[in-house]
Amino acid sequence: MNRNYILLLLFLVVSCTKDLELSYEKSDQTMVVNCLFSENEAWKVTLTRVKSYRDQSDTYIDDASVLIVPENNDTIHLVYFKDGIYGSDEKPISGVQYRLVVRDSKGNTITAKSSIPLEPIISDIKPSTQRTTYFSNANLSDYTVMPLSFRISANDSANFVRFCFFAFNTKWGYTRYMVTKETISELRKLDFPEAYLGELEKLIGVSMSSYVYFTVIREISEKYELPSNGLGIAVSKLKEKKVTTRYEDSFQSGYLFSNSIGFNNVSKDIWNVLGEYSAEKELTLFVTDVPVLNKGSQTNFKEEYWLEVTGMSEDYYKYEKSYIKQVNNLDNPFASVIEVYSNLTNGVGIFAGYNSQMIHYHDY
C-alpha cells in the first residue's frame, strides 16, 4: 500500500513539472552621443548604445550616418574611425551655429544644435601669497588657500564659465620619460616576466611626464603582482628627455574654491568652479597652496600657477553641473538619482561647444 502511494506521488510530481521562461530586461538600444567641440580640435563624435546592468563593455555604433550642418555653409560628412568615433579634418568655427544629424541603420535619427561661445575676457589679475583658511561647504573641510582676484567681462546676455587651477613645476615639467628597447633589454636581464615586458613594449617611444609614467607602470606592476621593489626598478630604467615645451600631462591640477555670488563648486567637487554671469564682475577664487608648500625654500625652480578659463555654451554648462552631481552621488546609496542633462532630440548625450584658455598668472 505504501509502495503504491509513493509511486502515485512521484507520478503527480513529475507530471506537474513545467519549464518556466524567465523574462529579462532587454538592453535599451537608445543611441548615446558625445561631442564637445572647440576651435582647437577637429570634429569628433562618439556613438554608443545605452548600457544595461548586464553589459560589461560599451556597444559601439559603426554603421551610422553622421552629419555636421553649419549655418550658411556646406554639410560636413564625418567618417568612421574606430570604437564608435566619427571624425573629420575640419575644425569648428567660433560663433557659427551647428546642427548635428545622426541616422543609424535602424532608421533612428538624432538631432541637436550648438555653437562655440565668445571667449571670456579676464583682466586685472591680482594673485596673493598670503595664506588663509577656506571652509568648504562641499565636503565640510578646511583648506589652506591663497586668494586670486580678477575681473571677468560679459560678451553676451548670458555667459557660462568654468575655472580650473593647474601648477607647472619647471624642475620636473620639462623632463619627459620613455620606454626604450634598452629598457626592455635591461629588465629582461633582471628576469622580469615576459608578459610584463610585453605590456611595456607597447609603450616604446611614447613620451610622458614622470607622474603619468609612474601611474601607468604601477598599474602594470600590480596587474602582474611584481615585488614591491619591482616598480622602482622599472621606473629607473626609463630614458629621460629634456624638452622646452609645457606638455599637457605635466600640469598638476589642484583644488579651487569661490565665495563670489553665482560662482561655486558643485556638490562635493573641489576641482572646478562653475558660474553664470551677464555683466562684468570682480571675482575672488581661492587656490591650493600645496605646490608652494612643497617647494619650500628651494630656489632652483619655479612653481608656475595657471588658471584655465573655459567659456561654455548653456547646454555644456547644464551638462557639466548635472554630470558632477551624478558622479559625486555614486557612493551615496541614499542620494536621489541625478539624471545627466542632454540636449539631443530622440537620443541621449551632449552636443555642445566651448572655448578654453590657459592663463599663466604668477610664479612662486
Tab-separated table of C-alpha atoms in Angstrom:
chain	number	residue	atom	x	y	z
A	1	MET	CA	0.000	0.000	0.000
A	2	ASN	CA	2.722	2.416	0.978
A	3	ARG	CA	4.711	1.499	-2.155
A	4	ASN	CA	1.742	2.268	-4.437
A	5	TYR	CA	1.157	5.580	-2.675
A	6	ILE	CA	4.774	6.637	-3.188
A	7	LEU	CA	4.657	5.724	-6.893
A	8	LEU	CA	1.457	7.747	-7.331
A	9	LEU	CA	3.013	10.735	-5.586
A	10	LEU	CA	6.107	10.603	-7.808
A	11	PHE	CA	3.907	10.426	-10.901
A	12	LEU	CA	1.964	13.521	-9.848
A	13	VAL	CA	5.154	15.492	-9.110
A	14	VAL	CA	6.747	14.633	-12.452
A	15	SER	CA	3.576	15.213	-14.455
A	16	CYS	CA	3.100	18.667	-12.898
A	17	THR	CA	6.601	19.864	-13.813
A	18	LYS	CA	6.618	22.825	-16.222
A	19	ASP	CA	9.525	24.753	-17.725
A	20	LEU	CA	9.287	28.448	-16.946
A	21	GLU	CA	10.629	31.056	-19.338
A	22	LEU	CA	12.009	33.910	-17.294
A	23	SER	CA	11.850	37.295	-18.945
A	24	TYR	CA	14.917	39.505	-18.736
A	25	GLU	CA	15.063	43.210	-19.327
A	26	LYS	CA	16.146	43.851	-22.896
A	27	SER	CA	19.052	46.216	-23.435
A	28	ASP	CA	17.981	49.757	-24.239
A	29	GLN	CA	19.008	50.479	-27.836
A	30	THR	CA	18.868	54.254	-27.451
A	31	MET	CA	21.810	55.997	-29.108
A	32	VAL	CA	24.259	57.898	-26.911
A	33	VAL	CA	26.119	60.828	-28.487
A	34	ASN	CA	29.192	62.535	-27.073
A	35	CYS	CA	30.512	65.626	-28.855
A	36	LEU	CA	32.087	68.570	-27.038
A	37	PHE	CA	33.710	70.782	-29.650
A	38	SER	CA	36.035	73.784	-29.830
A	39	GLU	CA	38.136	75.601	-32.425
A	40	ASN	CA	41.277	73.786	-31.276
A	41	GLU	CA	40.156	70.270	-32.233
A	42	ALA	CA	38.837	68.685	-35.428
A	43	TRP	CA	35.294	67.331	-35.367
A	44	LYS	CA	34.886	64.112	-33.362
A	45	VAL	CA	31.584	62.434	-32.465
A	46	THR	CA	31.372	59.225	-30.415
A	47	LEU	CA	28.315	56.960	-30.783
A	48	THR	CA	27.363	54.118	-28.437
A	49	ARG	CA	24.209	52.409	-27.155
A	50	VAL	CA	22.799	52.812	-23.657
A	51	LYS	CA	24.331	50.174	-21.364
A	52	SER	CA	22.222	47.895	-19.184
A	53	TYR	CA	23.307	46.469	-15.843
A	54	ARG	CA	24.315	43.239	-17.633
A	55	ASP	CA	26.567	44.926	-20.216
A	56	GLN	CA	30.265	44.561	-19.454
A	57	SER	CA	31.502	46.871	-22.203
A	58	ASP	CA	30.333	49.656	-24.497
A	59	THR	CA	28.350	48.852	-27.629
A	60	TYR	CA	29.844	50.979	-30.391
A	61	ILE	CA	27.811	52.100	-33.391
A	62	ASP	CA	29.870	51.724	-36.565
A	63	ASP	CA	27.233	51.967	-39.312
A	64	ALA	CA	25.650	55.375	-38.764
A	65	SER	CA	25.496	58.455	-40.953
A	66	VAL	CA	26.884	61.458	-39.060
A	67	LEU	CA	26.490	64.963	-40.473
A	68	ILE	CA	27.522	68.377	-39.173
A	69	VAL	CA	25.423	71.097	-40.811
A	70	PRO	CA	26.796	74.641	-40.359
A	71	GLU	CA	24.510	77.596	-40.945
A	72	ASN	CA	25.016	79.041	-44.451
A	73	ASN	CA	27.719	76.518	-45.377
A	74	ASP	CA	28.287	73.064	-46.855
A	75	THR	CA	27.426	69.955	-44.856
A	76	ILE	CA	30.369	68.111	-43.276
A	77	HIS	CA	30.212	64.304	-43.633
A	78	LEU	CA	32.054	62.560	-40.789
A	79	VAL	CA	33.782	59.231	-41.478
A	80	TYR	CA	34.055	56.269	-39.124
A	81	PHE	CA	37.423	55.594	-37.455
A	82	LYS	CA	37.074	53.040	-34.627
A	83	ASP	CA	35.476	52.493	-31.196
A	84	GLY	CA	32.348	54.413	-32.174
A	85	ILE	CA	34.330	57.509	-33.215
A	86	TYR	CA	33.382	59.502	-36.312
A	87	GLY	CA	35.570	62.398	-37.381
A	88	SER	CA	36.699	64.941	-39.938
A	89	ASP	CA	39.803	67.024	-40.649
A	90	GLU	CA	37.716	70.193	-40.487
A	91	LYS	CA	37.511	72.230	-37.290
A	92	PRO	CA	34.548	74.139	-35.826
A	93	ILE	CA	34.496	77.941	-36.027
A	94	SER	CA	33.520	80.192	-33.139
A	95	GLY	CA	30.167	81.948	-33.476
A	96	VAL	CA	28.762	79.559	-36.105
A	97	GLN	CA	25.582	77.630	-35.275
A	98	TYR	CA	25.981	73.909	-35.986
A	99	ARG	CA	23.334	71.208	-36.310
A	100	LEU	CA	24.178	67.565	-35.679
A	101	VAL	CA	22.246	64.898	-37.612
A	102	VAL	CA	22.836	61.216	-36.808
A	103	ARG	CA	20.995	58.357	-38.542
A	104	ASP	CA	21.611	54.733	-37.601
A	105	SER	CA	20.921	51.583	-39.630
A	106	LYS	CA	17.576	51.105	-37.860
A	107	GLY	CA	16.205	54.363	-39.202
A	108	ASN	CA	16.529	56.320	-35.950
A	109	THR	CA	17.535	59.964	-36.265
A	110	ILE	CA	19.123	62.171	-33.606
A	111	THR	CA	19.481	65.933	-33.916
A	112	ALA	CA	20.945	68.727	-31.797
A	113	LYS	CA	22.175	72.314	-32.155
A	114	SER	CA	25.002	74.260	-30.549
A	115	SER	CA	27.784	76.771	-31.171
A	116	ILE	CA	31.095	77.873	-29.664
A	117	PRO	CA	30.503	80.895	-27.398
A	118	LEU	CA	32.671	84.004	-27.317
A	119	GLU	CA	35.761	83.770	-25.125
A	120	PRO	CA	35.515	85.266	-21.609
A	121	ILE	CA	37.743	88.317	-21.096
A	122	ILE	CA	39.881	88.144	-17.946
A	123	SER	CA	41.677	91.262	-16.680
A	124	ASP	CA	43.196	92.907	-13.569
A	125	ILE	CA	44.550	89.627	-12.187
A	126	LYS	CA	45.792	90.036	-8.615
A	127	PRO	CA	47.379	86.924	-7.076
A	128	SER	CA	48.264	86.811	-3.400
A	129	THR	CA	50.965	84.978	-1.459
A	130	GLN	CA	49.095	85.350	1.823
A	131	ARG	CA	47.683	82.075	3.056
A	132	THR	CA	44.224	81.842	4.550
A	133	THR	CA	41.827	79.091	5.620
A	134	TYR	CA	38.803	78.310	3.478
A	135	PHE	CA	35.951	76.194	4.827
A	136	SER	CA	34.377	74.179	2.034
A	137	ASN	CA	30.652	73.562	2.321
A	138	ALA	CA	31.114	70.943	-0.396
A	139	ASN	CA	32.737	68.439	1.959
A	140	LEU	CA	32.770	70.301	5.292
A	141	SER	CA	36.569	70.574	5.407
A	142	ASP	CA	39.145	73.315	5.952
A	143	TYR	CA	41.748	74.049	3.262
A	144	THR	CA	44.796	76.293	3.301
A	145	VAL	CA	44.492	78.509	0.230
A	146	MET	CA	45.707	81.711	-1.424
A	147	PRO	CA	43.279	84.313	-2.848
A	148	LEU	CA	43.193	85.164	-6.553
A	149	SER	CA	41.180	88.212	-7.659
A	150	PHE	CA	40.365	89.339	-11.215
A	151	ARG	CA	37.652	90.821	-13.404
A	152	ILE	CA	35.616	88.872	-15.950
A	153	SER	CA	33.756	90.650	-18.758
A	154	ALA	CA	30.497	89.525	-20.344
A	155	ASN	CA	30.203	89.033	-24.098
A	156	ASP	CA	26.519	88.136	-24.224
A	157	SER	CA	23.296	88.482	-22.262
A	158	ALA	CA	24.013	85.125	-20.600
A	159	ASN	CA	27.545	83.767	-20.157
A	160	PHE	CA	28.690	80.487	-18.644
A	161	VAL	CA	32.188	79.651	-17.447
A	162	ARG	CA	34.265	77.017	-15.652
A	163	PHE	CA	37.525	77.699	-13.795
A	164	CYS	CA	40.217	75.115	-13.024
A	165	PHE	CA	43.625	75.538	-11.405
A	166	PHE	CA	46.924	73.994	-12.546
A	167	ALA	CA	50.545	74.209	-11.423
A	168	PHE	CA	53.626	73.621	-13.572
A	169	ASN	CA	56.913	72.682	-11.906
A	170	THR	CA	59.828	73.976	-14.016
A	171	LYS	CA	62.187	71.387	-12.499
A	172	TRP	CA	60.214	68.284	-13.461
A	173	GLY	CA	57.775	69.653	-16.028
A	174	TYR	CA	60.381	69.931	-18.790
A	175	THR	CA	61.576	66.339	-18.323
A	176	ARG	CA	59.897	63.596	-20.356
A	177	TYR	CA	60.293	59.842	-19.933
A	178	MET	CA	60.129	56.980	-22.427
A	179	VAL	CA	60.310	53.205	-22.553
A	180	THR	CA	63.063	52.178	-24.994
A	181	LYS	CA	64.349	48.874	-26.370
A	182	GLU	CA	67.218	49.233	-23.904
A	183	THR	CA	64.654	49.493	-21.083
A	184	ILE	CA	63.149	46.148	-22.108
A	185	SER	CA	66.572	44.529	-22.539
A	186	GLU	CA	67.786	45.609	-19.100
A	187	LEU	CA	64.596	44.458	-17.372
A	188	ARG	CA	64.771	41.118	-19.192
A	189	LYS	CA	68.271	40.580	-17.788
A	190	LEU	CA	66.757	41.138	-14.341
A	191	ASP	CA	64.263	38.299	-15.009
A	192	PHE	CA	61.141	40.452	-15.254
A	193	PRO	CA	58.173	38.356	-16.525
A	194	GLU	CA	57.816	38.264	-20.323
A	195	ALA	CA	54.117	39.125	-20.096
A	196	TYR	CA	55.053	42.231	-18.099
A	197	LEU	CA	57.698	43.196	-20.657
A	198	GLY	CA	55.136	42.675	-23.407
A	199	GLU	CA	52.948	45.346	-21.807
A	200	LEU	CA	55.890	47.754	-21.579
A	201	GLU	CA	56.880	47.136	-25.207
A	202	LYS	CA	53.590	48.729	-26.263
A	203	LEU	CA	54.867	51.978	-24.710
A	204	ILE	CA	58.207	52.136	-26.549
A	205	GLY	CA	58.781	55.672	-27.807
A	206	VAL	CA	55.739	57.123	-26.001
A	207	SER	CA	56.719	60.321	-24.182
A	208	MET	CA	55.022	61.028	-20.839
A	209	SER	CA	55.563	63.043	-17.679
A	210	SER	CA	57.134	61.308	-14.685
A	211	TYR	CA	53.819	61.318	-12.802
A	212	VAL	CA	51.863	59.729	-15.664
A	213	TYR	CA	54.525	57.102	-16.356
A	214	PHE	CA	54.748	56.211	-12.674
A	215	THR	CA	50.975	55.712	-12.586
A	216	VAL	CA	50.944	53.591	-15.769
A	217	ILE	CA	53.843	51.357	-14.713
A	218	ARG	CA	52.403	50.969	-11.209
A	219	GLU	CA	49.141	49.651	-12.679
A	220	ILE	CA	51.032	47.174	-14.884
A	221	SER	CA	53.195	46.086	-11.927
A	222	GLU	CA	50.118	45.483	-9.769
A	223	LYS	CA	48.495	43.512	-12.592
A	224	TYR	CA	51.435	41.085	-12.705
A	225	GLU	CA	51.968	41.172	-8.922
A	226	LEU	CA	55.581	42.306	-9.061
A	227	PRO	CA	57.540	42.572	-5.781
A	228	SER	CA	57.411	45.963	-4.072
A	229	ASN	CA	60.841	46.952	-5.420
A	230	GLY	CA	59.909	45.969	-8.986
A	231	LEU	CA	58.104	49.241	-9.650
A	232	GLY	CA	61.099	51.341	-8.607
A	233	ILE	CA	63.474	49.267	-10.730
A	234	ALA	CA	61.222	49.537	-13.798
A	235	VAL	CA	60.859	53.315	-13.443
A	236	SER	CA	64.633	53.725	-13.014
A	237	LYS	CA	65.201	52.137	-16.443
A	238	LEU	CA	63.155	54.753	-18.313
A	239	LYS	CA	65.002	57.126	-20.625
A	240	GLU	CA	64.918	60.843	-19.740
A	241	LYS	CA	64.490	63.535	-22.362
A	242	LYS	CA	64.661	67.294	-21.772
A	243	VAL	CA	62.158	69.448	-23.668
A	244	THR	CA	61.264	73.132	-23.897
A	245	THR	CA	57.506	72.636	-24.294
A	246	ARG	CA	54.947	72.544	-21.496
A	247	TYR	CA	53.068	69.329	-22.252
A	248	GLU	CA	49.505	68.998	-21.005
A	249	ASP	CA	50.205	65.933	-18.849
A	250	SER	CA	52.970	67.826	-17.000
A	251	PHE	CA	50.464	70.193	-15.384
A	252	GLN	CA	49.201	69.170	-11.956
A	253	SER	CA	45.622	70.064	-11.049
A	254	GLY	CA	44.784	71.498	-7.643
A	255	TYR	CA	41.704	72.336	-5.632
A	256	LEU	CA	39.899	75.595	-6.259
A	257	PHE	CA	37.074	77.405	-4.446
A	258	SER	CA	34.948	80.538	-4.739
A	259	ASN	CA	32.837	82.675	-2.427
A	260	SER	CA	31.591	85.012	-5.179
A	261	ILE	CA	27.832	85.091	-5.785
A	262	GLY	CA	26.880	82.930	-8.757
A	263	PHE	CA	30.234	81.115	-8.862
A	264	ASN	CA	30.682	77.975	-6.797
A	265	ASN	CA	31.715	74.348	-6.549
A	266	VAL	CA	29.069	71.793	-7.487
A	267	SER	CA	28.103	69.127	-4.952
A	268	LYS	CA	31.275	67.732	-3.291
A	269	ASP	CA	33.578	68.707	-6.146
A	270	ILE	CA	36.638	70.769	-5.143
A	271	TRP	CA	38.377	70.941	-8.536
A	272	ASN	CA	36.008	73.099	-10.607
A	273	VAL	CA	34.253	76.420	-10.063
A	274	LEU	CA	31.258	76.982	-12.349
A	275	GLY	CA	29.370	80.216	-12.810
A	276	GLU	CA	26.857	82.221	-14.810
A	277	TYR	CA	27.041	85.989	-15.356
A	278	SER	CA	25.507	88.699	-17.535
A	279	ALA	CA	27.688	91.724	-16.707
A	280	GLU	CA	31.292	92.490	-15.817
A	281	LYS	CA	32.145	91.131	-12.386
A	282	GLU	CA	35.026	91.085	-9.945
A	283	LEU	CA	35.711	87.591	-8.647
A	284	THR	CA	37.826	86.085	-5.905
A	285	LEU	CA	38.872	82.461	-6.179
A	286	PHE	CA	40.922	80.507	-3.653
A	287	VAL	CA	43.680	78.233	-4.962
A	288	THR	CA	45.666	75.474	-3.295
A	289	ASP	CA	48.989	76.311	-1.649
A	290	VAL	CA	50.308	72.719	-1.913
A	291	PRO	CA	52.791	73.350	-4.797
A	292	VAL	CA	54.238	76.352	-2.932
A	293	LEU	CA	54.343	74.334	0.291
A	294	ASN	CA	56.247	71.520	-1.440
A	295	LYS	CA	58.693	73.987	-2.995
A	296	GLY	CA	59.600	75.433	0.385
A	297	SER	CA	62.823	77.459	0.301
A	298	GLN	CA	64.204	75.873	-2.876
A	299	THR	CA	65.251	78.442	-5.470
A	300	ASN	CA	66.462	76.286	-8.384
A	301	PHE	CA	62.998	76.029	-9.932
A	302	LYS	CA	59.619	77.751	-10.027
A	303	GLU	CA	56.049	76.708	-9.421
A	304	GLU	CA	54.033	78.357	-12.179
A	305	TYR	CA	50.391	78.995	-11.315
A	306	TRP	CA	47.887	78.756	-14.185
A	307	LEU	CA	44.151	79.392	-14.406
A	308	GLU	CA	42.149	77.503	-17.030
A	309	VAL	CA	39.110	79.508	-18.160
A	310	THR	CA	36.508	77.607	-20.182
A	311	GLY	CA	33.700	79.536	-21.841
A	312	MET	CA	30.738	77.178	-22.140
A	313	SER	CA	27.537	77.078	-24.128
A	314	GLU	CA	24.459	76.902	-21.904
A	315	ASP	CA	23.934	73.236	-22.821
A	316	TYR	CA	27.509	72.367	-21.849
A	317	TYR	CA	27.089	74.249	-18.560
A	318	LYS	CA	23.923	72.309	-17.650
A	319	TYR	CA	25.505	69.024	-18.716
A	320	GLU	CA	28.659	69.640	-16.655
A	321	LYS	CA	26.749	70.546	-13.484
A	322	SER	CA	24.480	67.507	-13.690
A	323	TYR	CA	27.389	65.184	-14.519
A	324	ILE	CA	29.419	66.350	-11.498
A	325	LYS	CA	26.379	65.869	-9.247
A	326	GLN	CA	25.821	62.348	-10.548
A	327	VAL	CA	29.477	61.324	-10.107
A	328	ASN	CA	29.612	62.705	-6.568
A	329	ASN	CA	26.438	60.824	-5.591
A	330	LEU	CA	27.601	57.404	-6.789
A	331	ASP	CA	28.912	56.384	-3.366
A	332	ASN	CA	25.785	57.514	-1.511
A	333	PRO	CA	23.037	54.838	-1.520
A	334	PHE	CA	20.548	57.308	-0.008
A	335	ALA	CA	21.047	60.076	-2.590
A	336	SER	CA	18.335	60.771	-5.141
A	337	VAL	CA	19.013	59.733	-8.731
A	338	ILE	CA	20.632	62.508	-10.778
A	339	GLU	CA	19.796	62.443	-14.481
A	340	VAL	CA	22.580	63.904	-16.609
A	341	TYR	CA	21.364	66.751	-18.816
A	342	SER	CA	21.011	66.042	-22.546
A	343	ASN	CA	20.216	68.425	-25.404
A	344	LEU	CA	19.588	65.723	-28.023
A	345	THR	CA	16.295	65.030	-29.751
A	346	ASN	CA	15.456	61.294	-29.903
A	347	GLY	CA	18.607	60.266	-28.024
A	348	VAL	CA	20.776	60.973	-25.005
A	349	GLY	CA	24.165	62.605	-24.618
A	350	ILE	CA	25.588	66.011	-25.374
A	351	PHE	CA	26.423	68.146	-28.410
A	352	ALA	CA	27.886	71.418	-27.166
A	353	GLY	CA	30.543	74.000	-27.964
A	354	TYR	CA	33.148	75.602	-25.718
A	355	ASN	CA	36.396	77.577	-25.756
A	356	SER	CA	39.346	77.295	-23.410
A	357	GLN	CA	42.307	79.467	-22.451
A	358	MET	CA	45.213	78.885	-20.074
A	359	ILE	CA	46.375	81.995	-18.196
A	360	HIS	CA	49.825	81.964	-16.570
A	361	TYR	CA	49.273	84.471	-13.792
A	362	HIS	CA	52.082	84.034	-11.238
A	363	ASP	CA	55.367	82.278	-10.350
A	364	TYR	CA	56.198	81.204	-6.819
